[in-house]
Tab-separated table of C-alpha atoms and ligand atoms in Angstrom:
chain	number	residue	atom	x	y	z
A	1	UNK	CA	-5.479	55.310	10.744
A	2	UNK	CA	-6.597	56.602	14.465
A	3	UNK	CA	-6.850	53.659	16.761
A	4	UNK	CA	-10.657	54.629	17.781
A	5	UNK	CA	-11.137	54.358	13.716
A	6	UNK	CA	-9.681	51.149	13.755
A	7	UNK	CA	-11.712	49.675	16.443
A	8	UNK	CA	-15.107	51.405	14.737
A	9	UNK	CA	-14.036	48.930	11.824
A	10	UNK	CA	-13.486	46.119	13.387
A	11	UNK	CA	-16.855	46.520	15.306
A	12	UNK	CA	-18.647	47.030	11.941
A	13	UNK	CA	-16.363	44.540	10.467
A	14	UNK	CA	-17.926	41.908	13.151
A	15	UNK	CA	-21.215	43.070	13.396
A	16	UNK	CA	-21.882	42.448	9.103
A	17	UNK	CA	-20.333	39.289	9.542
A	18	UNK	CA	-22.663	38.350	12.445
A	19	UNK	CA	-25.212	39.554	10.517
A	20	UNK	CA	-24.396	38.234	7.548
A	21	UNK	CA	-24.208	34.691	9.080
A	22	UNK	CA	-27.969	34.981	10.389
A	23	UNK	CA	-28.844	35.765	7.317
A	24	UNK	CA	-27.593	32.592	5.037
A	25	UNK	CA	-28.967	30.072	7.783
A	26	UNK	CA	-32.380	31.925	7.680
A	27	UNK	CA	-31.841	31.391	3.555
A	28	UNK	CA	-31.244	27.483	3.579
A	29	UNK	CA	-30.669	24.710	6.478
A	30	UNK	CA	-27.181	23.502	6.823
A	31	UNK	CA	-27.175	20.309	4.498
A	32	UNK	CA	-26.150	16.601	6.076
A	33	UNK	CA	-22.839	15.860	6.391
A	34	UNK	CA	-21.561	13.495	3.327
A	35	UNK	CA	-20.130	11.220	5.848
A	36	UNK	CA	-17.750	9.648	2.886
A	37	UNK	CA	-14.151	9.739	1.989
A	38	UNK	CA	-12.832	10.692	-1.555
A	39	UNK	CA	-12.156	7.724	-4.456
A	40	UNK	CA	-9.418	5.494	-3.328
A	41	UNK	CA	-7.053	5.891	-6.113
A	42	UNK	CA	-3.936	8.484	-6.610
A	43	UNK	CA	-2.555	8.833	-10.103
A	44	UNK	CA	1.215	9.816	-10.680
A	45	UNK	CA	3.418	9.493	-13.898
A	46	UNK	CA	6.529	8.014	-13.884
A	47	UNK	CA	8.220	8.957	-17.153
A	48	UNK	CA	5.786	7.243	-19.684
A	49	UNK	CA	4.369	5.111	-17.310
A	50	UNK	CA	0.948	5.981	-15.580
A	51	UNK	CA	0.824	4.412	-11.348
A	52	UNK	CA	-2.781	4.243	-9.901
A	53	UNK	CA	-2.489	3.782	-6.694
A	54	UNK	CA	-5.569	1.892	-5.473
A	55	UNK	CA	-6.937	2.081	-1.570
A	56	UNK	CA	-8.081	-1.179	-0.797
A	57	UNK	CA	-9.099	0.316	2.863
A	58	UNK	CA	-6.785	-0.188	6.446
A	59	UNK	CA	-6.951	-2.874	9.526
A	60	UNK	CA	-5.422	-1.984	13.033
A	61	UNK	CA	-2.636	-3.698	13.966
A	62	UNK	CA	-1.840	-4.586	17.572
A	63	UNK	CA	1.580	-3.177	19.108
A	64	UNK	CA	2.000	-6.658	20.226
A	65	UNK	CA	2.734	-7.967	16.944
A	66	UNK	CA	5.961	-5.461	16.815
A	67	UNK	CA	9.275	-6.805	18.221
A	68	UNK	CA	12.318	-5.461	18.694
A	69	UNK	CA	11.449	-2.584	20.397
A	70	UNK	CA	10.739	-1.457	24.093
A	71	UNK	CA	7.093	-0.314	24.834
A	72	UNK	CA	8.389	3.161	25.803
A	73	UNK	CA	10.159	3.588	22.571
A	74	UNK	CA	7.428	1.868	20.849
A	75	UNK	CA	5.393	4.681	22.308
A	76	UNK	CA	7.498	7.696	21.816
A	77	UNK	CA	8.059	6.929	17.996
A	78	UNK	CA	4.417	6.235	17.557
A	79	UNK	CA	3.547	9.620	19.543
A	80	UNK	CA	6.287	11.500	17.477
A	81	UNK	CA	3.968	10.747	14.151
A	82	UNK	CA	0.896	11.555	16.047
A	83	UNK	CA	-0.085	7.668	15.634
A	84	UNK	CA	-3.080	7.094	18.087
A	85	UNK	CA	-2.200	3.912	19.083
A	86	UNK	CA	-5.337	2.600	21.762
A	87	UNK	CA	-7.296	0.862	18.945
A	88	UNK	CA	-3.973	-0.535	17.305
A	89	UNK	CA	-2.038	1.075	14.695
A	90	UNK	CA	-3.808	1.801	11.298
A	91	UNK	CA	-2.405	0.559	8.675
A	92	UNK	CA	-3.126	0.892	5.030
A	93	UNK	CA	-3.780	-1.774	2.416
A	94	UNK	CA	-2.671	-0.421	-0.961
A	95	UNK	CA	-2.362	-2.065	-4.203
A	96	UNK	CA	-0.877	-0.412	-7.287
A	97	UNK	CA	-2.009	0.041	-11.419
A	98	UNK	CA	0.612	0.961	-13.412
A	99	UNK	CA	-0.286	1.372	-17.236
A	100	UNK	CA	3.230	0.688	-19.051
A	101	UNK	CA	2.049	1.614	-22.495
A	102	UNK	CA	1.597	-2.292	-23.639
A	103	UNK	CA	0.414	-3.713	-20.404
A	104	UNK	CA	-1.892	-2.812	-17.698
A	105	UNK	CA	-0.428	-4.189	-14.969
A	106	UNK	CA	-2.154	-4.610	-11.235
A	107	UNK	CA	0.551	-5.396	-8.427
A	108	UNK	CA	-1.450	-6.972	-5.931
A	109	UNK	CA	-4.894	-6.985	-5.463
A	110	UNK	CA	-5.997	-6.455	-1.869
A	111	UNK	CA	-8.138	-8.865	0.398
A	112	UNK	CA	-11.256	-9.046	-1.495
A	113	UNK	CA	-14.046	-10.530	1.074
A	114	UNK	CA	-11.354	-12.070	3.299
A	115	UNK	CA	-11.050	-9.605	6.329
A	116	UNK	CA	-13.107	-6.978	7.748
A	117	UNK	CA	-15.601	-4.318	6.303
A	118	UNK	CA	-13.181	-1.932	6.562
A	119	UNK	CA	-11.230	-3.495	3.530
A	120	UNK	CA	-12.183	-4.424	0.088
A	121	UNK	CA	-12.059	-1.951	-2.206
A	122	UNK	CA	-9.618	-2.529	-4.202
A	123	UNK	CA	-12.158	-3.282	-7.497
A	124	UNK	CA	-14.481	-0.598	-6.641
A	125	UNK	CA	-11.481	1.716	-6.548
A	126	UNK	CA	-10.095	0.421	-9.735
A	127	UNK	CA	-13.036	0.776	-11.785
A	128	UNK	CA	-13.151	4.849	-9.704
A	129	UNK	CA	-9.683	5.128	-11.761
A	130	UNK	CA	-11.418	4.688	-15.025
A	131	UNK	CA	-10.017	1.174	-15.840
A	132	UNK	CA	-12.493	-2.372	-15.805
A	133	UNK	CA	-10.855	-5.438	-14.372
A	134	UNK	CA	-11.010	-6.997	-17.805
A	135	UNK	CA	-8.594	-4.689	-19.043
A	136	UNK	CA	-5.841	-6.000	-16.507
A	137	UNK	CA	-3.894	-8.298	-18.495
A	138	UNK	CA	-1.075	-8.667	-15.388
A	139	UNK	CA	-0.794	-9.496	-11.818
A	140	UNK	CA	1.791	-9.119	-10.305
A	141	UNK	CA	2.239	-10.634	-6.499
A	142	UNK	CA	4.780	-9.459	-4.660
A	143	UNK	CA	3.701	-12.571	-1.901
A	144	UNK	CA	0.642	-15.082	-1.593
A	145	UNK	CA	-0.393	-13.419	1.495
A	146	UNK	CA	-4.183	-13.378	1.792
A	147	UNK	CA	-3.959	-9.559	1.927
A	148	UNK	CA	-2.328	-9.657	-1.484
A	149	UNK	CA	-3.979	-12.184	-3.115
A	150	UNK	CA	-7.362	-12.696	-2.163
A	151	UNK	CA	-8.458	-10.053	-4.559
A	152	UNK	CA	-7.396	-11.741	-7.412
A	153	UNK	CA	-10.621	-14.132	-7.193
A	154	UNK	CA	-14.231	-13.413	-6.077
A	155	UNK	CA	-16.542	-16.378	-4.788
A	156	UNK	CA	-14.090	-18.458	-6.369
A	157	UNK	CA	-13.944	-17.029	-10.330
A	158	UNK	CA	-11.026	-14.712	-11.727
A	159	UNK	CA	-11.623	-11.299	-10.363
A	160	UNK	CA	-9.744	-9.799	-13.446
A	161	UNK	CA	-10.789	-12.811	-16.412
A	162	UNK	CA	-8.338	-11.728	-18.625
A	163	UNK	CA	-4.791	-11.721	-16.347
A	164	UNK	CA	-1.824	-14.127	-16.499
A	165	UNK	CA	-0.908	-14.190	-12.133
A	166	UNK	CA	2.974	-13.884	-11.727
A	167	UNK	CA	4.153	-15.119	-7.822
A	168	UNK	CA	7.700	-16.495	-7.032
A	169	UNK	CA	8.490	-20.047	-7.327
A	170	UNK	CA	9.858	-19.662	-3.703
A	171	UNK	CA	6.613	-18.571	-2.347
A	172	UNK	CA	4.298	-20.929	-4.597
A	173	UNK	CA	6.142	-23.818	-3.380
A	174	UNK	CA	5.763	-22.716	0.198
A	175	UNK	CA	1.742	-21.695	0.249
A	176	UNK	CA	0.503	-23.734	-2.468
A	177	UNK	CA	2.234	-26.697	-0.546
A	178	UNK	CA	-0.445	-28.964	0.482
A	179	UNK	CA	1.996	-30.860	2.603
A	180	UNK	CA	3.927	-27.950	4.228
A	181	UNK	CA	0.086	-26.329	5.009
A	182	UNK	CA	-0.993	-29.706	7.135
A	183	UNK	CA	2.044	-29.089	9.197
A	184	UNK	CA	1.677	-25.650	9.985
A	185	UNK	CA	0.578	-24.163	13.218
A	186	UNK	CA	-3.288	-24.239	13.934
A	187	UNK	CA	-3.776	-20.680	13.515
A	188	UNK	CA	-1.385	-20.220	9.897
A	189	UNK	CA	-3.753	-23.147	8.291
A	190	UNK	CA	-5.961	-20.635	7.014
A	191	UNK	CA	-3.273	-18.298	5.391
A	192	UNK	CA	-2.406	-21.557	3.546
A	193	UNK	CA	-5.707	-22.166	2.296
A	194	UNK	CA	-6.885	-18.468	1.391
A	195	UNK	CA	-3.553	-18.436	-1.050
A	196	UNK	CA	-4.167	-21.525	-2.300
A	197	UNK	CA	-8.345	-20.783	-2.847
A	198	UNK	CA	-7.232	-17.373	-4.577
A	199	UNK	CA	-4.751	-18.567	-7.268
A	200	UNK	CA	-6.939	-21.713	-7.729
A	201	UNK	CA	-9.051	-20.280	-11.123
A	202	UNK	CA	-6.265	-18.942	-12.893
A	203	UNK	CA	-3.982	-22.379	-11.883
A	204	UNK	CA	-7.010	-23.941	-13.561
A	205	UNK	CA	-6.919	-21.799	-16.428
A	206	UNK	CA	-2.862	-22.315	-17.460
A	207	UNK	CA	-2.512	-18.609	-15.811
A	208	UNK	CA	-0.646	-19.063	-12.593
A	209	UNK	CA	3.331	-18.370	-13.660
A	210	UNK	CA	5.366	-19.274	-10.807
A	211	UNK	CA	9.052	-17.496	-12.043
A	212	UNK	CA	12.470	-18.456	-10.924
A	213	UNK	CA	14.998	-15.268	-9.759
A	214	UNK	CA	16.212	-13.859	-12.896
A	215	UNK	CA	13.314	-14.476	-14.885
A	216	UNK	CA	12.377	-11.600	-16.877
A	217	UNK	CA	8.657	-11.107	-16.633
A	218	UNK	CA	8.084	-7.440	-18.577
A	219	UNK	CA	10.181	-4.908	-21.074
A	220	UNK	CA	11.433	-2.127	-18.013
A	221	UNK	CA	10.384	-4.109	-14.744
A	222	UNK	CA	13.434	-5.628	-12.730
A	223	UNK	CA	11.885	-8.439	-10.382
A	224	UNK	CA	13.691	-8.091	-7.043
A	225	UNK	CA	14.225	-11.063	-4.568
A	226	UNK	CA	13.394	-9.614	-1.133
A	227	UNK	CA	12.646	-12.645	1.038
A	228	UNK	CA	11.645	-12.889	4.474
A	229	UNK	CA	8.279	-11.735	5.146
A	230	UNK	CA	7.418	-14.759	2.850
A	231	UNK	CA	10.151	-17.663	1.511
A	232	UNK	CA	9.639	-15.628	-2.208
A	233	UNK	CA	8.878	-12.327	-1.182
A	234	UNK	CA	9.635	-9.973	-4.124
A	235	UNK	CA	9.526	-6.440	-4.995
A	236	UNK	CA	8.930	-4.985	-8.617
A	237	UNK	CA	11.077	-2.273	-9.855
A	238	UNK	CA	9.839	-0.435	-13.043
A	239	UNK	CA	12.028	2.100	-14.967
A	240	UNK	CA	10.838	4.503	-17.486
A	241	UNK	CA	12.060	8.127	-19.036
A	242	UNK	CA	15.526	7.659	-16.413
A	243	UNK	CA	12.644	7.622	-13.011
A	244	UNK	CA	12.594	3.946	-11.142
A	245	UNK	CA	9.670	3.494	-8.445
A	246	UNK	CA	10.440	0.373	-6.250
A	247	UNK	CA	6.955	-1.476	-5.553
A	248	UNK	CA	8.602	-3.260	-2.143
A	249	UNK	CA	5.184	-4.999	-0.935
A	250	UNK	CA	5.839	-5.751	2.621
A	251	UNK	CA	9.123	-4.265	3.658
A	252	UNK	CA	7.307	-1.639	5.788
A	253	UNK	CA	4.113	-2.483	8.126
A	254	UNK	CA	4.666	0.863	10.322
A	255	UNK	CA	6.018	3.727	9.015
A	256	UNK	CA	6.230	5.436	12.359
A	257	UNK	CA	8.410	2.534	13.544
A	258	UNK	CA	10.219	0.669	11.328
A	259	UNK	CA	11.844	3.592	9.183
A	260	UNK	CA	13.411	5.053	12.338
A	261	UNK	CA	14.178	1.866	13.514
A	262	UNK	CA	14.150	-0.987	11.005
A	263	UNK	CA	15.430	-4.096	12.880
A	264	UNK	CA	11.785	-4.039	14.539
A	265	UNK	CA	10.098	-6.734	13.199
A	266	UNK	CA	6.515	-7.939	12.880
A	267	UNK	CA	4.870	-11.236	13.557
A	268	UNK	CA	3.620	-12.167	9.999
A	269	UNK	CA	7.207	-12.591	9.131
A	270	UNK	CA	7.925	-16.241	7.950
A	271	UNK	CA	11.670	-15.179	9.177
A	272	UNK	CA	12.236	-12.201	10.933
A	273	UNK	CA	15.544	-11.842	11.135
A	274	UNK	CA	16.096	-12.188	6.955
A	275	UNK	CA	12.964	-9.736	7.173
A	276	UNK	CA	14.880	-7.568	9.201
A	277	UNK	CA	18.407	-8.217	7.539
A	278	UNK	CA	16.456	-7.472	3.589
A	279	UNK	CA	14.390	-4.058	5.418
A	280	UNK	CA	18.091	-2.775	5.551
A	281	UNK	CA	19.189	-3.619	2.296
A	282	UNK	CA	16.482	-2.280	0.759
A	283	UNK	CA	15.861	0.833	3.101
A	284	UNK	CA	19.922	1.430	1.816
A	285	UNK	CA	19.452	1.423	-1.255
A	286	UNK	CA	15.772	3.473	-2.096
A	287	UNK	CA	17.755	6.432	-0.048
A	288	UNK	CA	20.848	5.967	-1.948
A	289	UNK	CA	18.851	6.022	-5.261
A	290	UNK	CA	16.317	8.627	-4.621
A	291	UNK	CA	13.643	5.626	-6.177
A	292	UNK	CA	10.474	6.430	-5.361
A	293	UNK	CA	8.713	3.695	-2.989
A	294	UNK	CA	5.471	1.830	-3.143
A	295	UNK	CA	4.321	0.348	-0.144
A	296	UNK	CA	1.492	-1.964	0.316
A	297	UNK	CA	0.981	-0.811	3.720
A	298	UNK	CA	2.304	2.581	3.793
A	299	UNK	CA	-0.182	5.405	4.264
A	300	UNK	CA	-2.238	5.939	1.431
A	301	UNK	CA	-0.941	6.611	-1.619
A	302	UNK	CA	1.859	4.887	0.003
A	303	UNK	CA	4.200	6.634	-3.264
A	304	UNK	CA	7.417	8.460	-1.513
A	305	UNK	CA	10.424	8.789	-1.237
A	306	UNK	CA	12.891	7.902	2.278
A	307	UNK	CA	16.076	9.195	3.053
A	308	UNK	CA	18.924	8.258	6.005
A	309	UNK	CA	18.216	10.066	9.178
A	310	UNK	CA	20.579	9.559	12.315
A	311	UNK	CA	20.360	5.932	12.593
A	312	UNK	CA	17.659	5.280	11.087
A	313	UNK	CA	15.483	6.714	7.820
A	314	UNK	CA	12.833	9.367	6.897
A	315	UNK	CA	9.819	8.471	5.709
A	316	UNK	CA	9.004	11.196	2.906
A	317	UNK	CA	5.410	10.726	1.293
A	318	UNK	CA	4.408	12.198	-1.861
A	319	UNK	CA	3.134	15.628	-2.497
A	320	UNK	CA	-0.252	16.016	-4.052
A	321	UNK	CA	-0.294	16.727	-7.691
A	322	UNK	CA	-2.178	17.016	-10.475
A	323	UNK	CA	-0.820	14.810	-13.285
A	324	UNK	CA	0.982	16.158	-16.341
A	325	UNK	CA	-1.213	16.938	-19.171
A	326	UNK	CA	-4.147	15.861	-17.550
A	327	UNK	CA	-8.070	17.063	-18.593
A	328	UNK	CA	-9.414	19.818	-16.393
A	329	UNK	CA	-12.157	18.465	-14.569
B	1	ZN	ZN1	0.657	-7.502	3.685
């Protein structure tokens, strides 16, 4: 092909597409932008076991509520996941479904009316997924943060009518304290009093389990002390078909800081430095075991997997995928 012959086709090339562009916006006006996201949920399979992941929405977190970490570093780790920091970090509030086969099983429930517009969703989302709340006949809180647990209950009746709520023992005698509440700081009243309003229905009902370490709650589900964001912080470890996915709640608040460095800590922590001290343990062993991770504030789906990198850890999220078996659209 001559070079002038070349350039004659691009030229013609150009000019039909030109044309051809004229054309279709003489043939129908450019419609309005849908200005909306997707459904919140994400659906993966984990041997028999179906995980929803559910989008409650995000809040933006201050950098000043990270410690442990110089504001340069702060900066550069932050800039290294292209994590626009001026409003505050975003960070995700995720809650997960999983349907074991003989339980449908909701591990926390997101904040309900409790914060912001931007969060909420976690019903909406649900019912999106092709489940009703009356068919969750399990809750599972991995802490009786309001963030967590406000969800269960809306304008003070059982959000999901039909669930038995599981929280530690550890963390029920902490929040649900009436005594330890009046002596908290000012400003942590109210995290006292949102736990305590959100179990309240099912406590009322007979179905608010409070379980000791080593209790066995479900067939396949390891319940895994991980304390220090909360007195009974716990994560939820379910096996099936030789696959384990470790549902860790609040080990990870910033995934562009705290896997690369995991000793930074944030200020909800009830003790930072067993927050810090159970962030390693469990960082250790998710990359030793290849489990796949659920976080409740990793980026939406917040599934993955992490592995060890220099001093630190990867974060590796999930890659879309169409689930096994599933119905064409
Ligand atoms: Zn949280």
């Amino acid at each position: 092909m001559s070079h002038r012959f070349r350039q004659t086709l691009l030229a013609l090339t150009l000019a039909s597409a030109g044309m051809m562009s004229v054309s279709l916006a003489c043939a129908a006006p450019v419609p309005a932008q849908q200005q909306t996201q997707v459904p919140g949920y994400y659906r993966m399979m984990l041997g028999n076991m179906e995980v929803t992941a559910l989008y409650d929405g995000y809040v933006n977190l201050d950098t000043k509520l990270f410690h442990g970490i110089s504001e340069p570093d702060m900066q550069k780790l932050l800039a290294r996941m292209f994590t626009d920091s001026k409003s505050g970090i975003q960070t995700a509030v995720n809650a997960f479904l999983v349907n074991t086969g003989s339980h449908l099983v909701l591990v926390d429930a997101g904040t309900a009316q409790c914060f912001g517009p931007t969060l909420g969703a976690i019903k909406n989302n649900l019912r999106a997924a092709g489940y009703q709340p009356e068919q969750v006949d399990t809750i599972l809180l991995t802490h009786l943060h309001p963030d967590h647990a406000c969800g269960i209950t809306d304008q003070g009746k059982a959000a999901f009518p039909n669930a038995t709520v599981y929280a530690s023992k550890a963390d029920g005698d902490y929040w649900l304290n009436k005594e330890i509440a009046l002596k908290a700081p000012q400003d942590a009243q109210p995290m006292f009093k949102l736990a305590q309003d959100a179990v309240a229905p099912y406590a009322e009902q007979g179905k608010l389990k409070l379980y000791r370490p080593g209790d066995r709650l479900l067939p396949d589900l390891d319940v895994i002390a991980t304390p220090g964001h909360t007195p009974g912080h716990t994560s939820y470890l379910f096996s099936s078909g030789g696959q384990k996915l470790l549902l860790w709640g609040d080990i990870v608040h910033s995934h562009s800081l705290q896997f690369a460095k995991p000793d930074v800590a944030v200020d909800f922590d009830t003790d930072s430095k067993q927050a810090i001290a159970t962030r390693q343990k469990v960082f250790a062993d998710a990359a030793e075991n290849k489990l796949w991770i659920g976080g409740a504030h990793l980026p939406f789906p917040g599934l993955s997997h992490m592995r060890v990198e220099g001093n630190g850890y990867a974060w590796v999220p999930i890659e879309y995928a169409a689930v096994a078996g599933q119905k064409k659209p």
